[in-house]
Amino acid sequence: MSLTGLFLILFLVVHLIGNLQLLSNDEGKAFNIYTDFMSHNPVIQLIAKGNYFFILLHAIMGILLAVKNKNAKGSKYAVSPNNKTSWASNNMALLGTLIFAFLLMHMGHFWFQFKWGSGLPMVNYDGVEMINAYAKVTTVMSQPIWMVAYLIGLLVLAFHLWHGFASAFQSLGLRHKKYTPIIEGLGKAYSILVPLGFAILPLYIFFTQS
Amino acid sequence: MKLNLKVWRQKNNDSKGSFETHTVNASEHMSFLEMMDVLNERLISEKKDPVAFEHDCREGICGACSMVINGRPHGPQQGTTTCQLHMRKFKDGDTIVVEPFRAKAFPILKDLVVDRSAFDRIIQSGGYISVNTGQATDGNSVPIEKDLALKAFDAAQCIGCGACAAACPNGSAMLFTSAKVSHLGLLPQGEVEHTKRVQSMVAQMDEEGFGFCSNIGACEVECPKEISTENIARMNRDYFKASLVSE
Ligand code: HEM
Ligand code: SF4
Ligand code: FES
């Protein structure tokens, strides 16, 4: 759980940095060249396969764990304790399942289209023909329902990581008087800033395109 | 003070339990268990079945007094066992809900009494030192780093009450097991068997059907001895190490 989770955390940073190129003022040239590179480089493709595998592994293990833990509890208390544990930590499997649903939608919008879609918008830079991923992204994000769906997905992700980031370190036994508070702080910052960074994209596109 | 008690009654683990409501006149100087005694005295005098609950030392050291009070194992007071919880923590007219510890590995025997022998079997699987280490030695004849001594002592405060597993939404016994592993493993006498101990106690814990830790932290909040989840991290770490080095 913790190792796959940490891998996904690293992946998200790279994914965000790449996607921030959507903001550059060049009608998507930088972003398109980047996506073209990402989808043709064999090393990147291998990492991408690993990424799909880790997401599935993480999701399957998470669900199995949640089922096993629910059984280990058996019955619930009539009065729910109002102790100081976070809501996110008590709802990781629910949040994870929502993220999974979000990922299916996200893959359907882009990955599936790029792989198997027809009538994709194309673009030509200096004689090189490539998919106009930028056009695809802007068409999706300028529709209010998808824009809102992405924002909700990112909010769910933020909650999952609010607990998940520091939890992964504790699960691995990495706990230290001095460093653990720093890791916890980093985790909170990450869980707010990274989803926020992603959220800027649909918002920006939505309000500049329509 | 007058209290409305909603107490869980259940014949045995196979039967379905339910709440029974009673009003009890208690004094605010009573401990929670003494208030339960008042209820039971009355039930007995009315020729009714008294509420079964466990208790022994009544001074916070044996860990017998397992009860979940208003959703919290050992009640609302931080770092306090049920027997040391006083009625002055409640108000006249309060409704108090009393339930047994709930975790699959703690089957209900009757009313508020659960079978916590799963913890005994975890201890039997490795919570000891195999050789006789003799009498207490002279102070400082075995050098132990102060920091380690303090950590071991903190972990040794665990009274094996089971509140951690009862509080955990996953029914996990990690806080208890890690406290025992730390208490023994941090000191030179126990360090020798540490690797084997970590593995066998974790294996027994899983065998008993306790859930897996997902770091929610409810155990640490409810533990009457305020055992820290730092011990869980230590056990995770040592378990990984043990998996690498053991044959
Ligand atoms: C694909 C859908 C996902 C599902 C079904 C899912 C499910 C879960 C579950 C049930 C847990 C709790 C496990 C535990 O606390 O031991 C968890 C923990 C975690 N998840 Fe996810 N998750 C998903 C996606 C993600 C993503 C995309 C990330 C990161 C970007 C992530 C990062 C983490 C981290 C860091 C933990 C903490 C690991 C630990 O406590 O050892 N998860 N996940
Ligand atoms: S760790 Fe705390 S709650 Fe768990 S058994 Fe020990 S004293 Fe009780
Ligand atoms: S009766 Fe011994 S700790 Fe409460």
CSV table of C-alpha atoms and ligand atoms in Angstrom, one decimal, chain B residues 74 119 157-165 175-177 179-180 219 222-227, ligand 2:
chain,number,residue,atom,x,y,z
B,74,HIS,CA,-12.8,3.6,28.9
B,119,PHE,CA,-4.0,-11.1,23.6
B,157,GLN,CA,3.1,0.8,30.7
B,158,CYS,CA,0.6,-1.1,28.5
B,159,ILE,CA,-1.8,-3.0,30.7
B,160,GLY,CA,-3.1,-5.2,27.9
B,161,CYS,CA,-6.6,-3.9,28.3
B,162,GLY,CA,-7.6,-4.2,24.6
B,163,ALA,CA,-9.0,-0.7,24.3
B,164,CYS,CA,-6.7,-0.1,21.3
B,165,ALA,CA,-8.3,-2.9,19.3
B,175,LEU,CA,-0.7,-0.8,19.4
B,176,PHE,CA,-0.8,-3.5,22.0
B,177,THR,CA,1.5,-5.9,20.1
B,179,ALA,CA,4.0,-1.9,22.9
B,180,LYS,CA,5.0,-5.4,24.0
B,219,CYS,CA,-5.9,3.5,19.4
B,222,GLU,CA,-8.2,5.9,23.6
B,223,CYS,CA,-5.3,4.1,25.2
B,224,PRO,CA,-5.6,4.6,29.0
B,225,LYS,CA,-1.8,4.4,29.2
B,226,GLU,CA,-1.2,6.8,26.3
B,227,ILE,CA,1.0,4.4,24.4
C,2,SF4,S1,-1.7,-0.3,24.1
C,2,SF4,FE1,-3.1,0.9,25.5
C,2,SF4,S2,-5.1,0.4,24.9
C,2,SF4,FE2,-3.8,-1.2,23.9
C,2,SF4,S3,-3.8,-2.9,25.4
C,2,SF4,FE3,-2.1,-1.6,25.9
C,2,SF4,S4,-2.9,-0.2,27.5
C,2,SF4,FE4,-4.7,-1.1,26.5
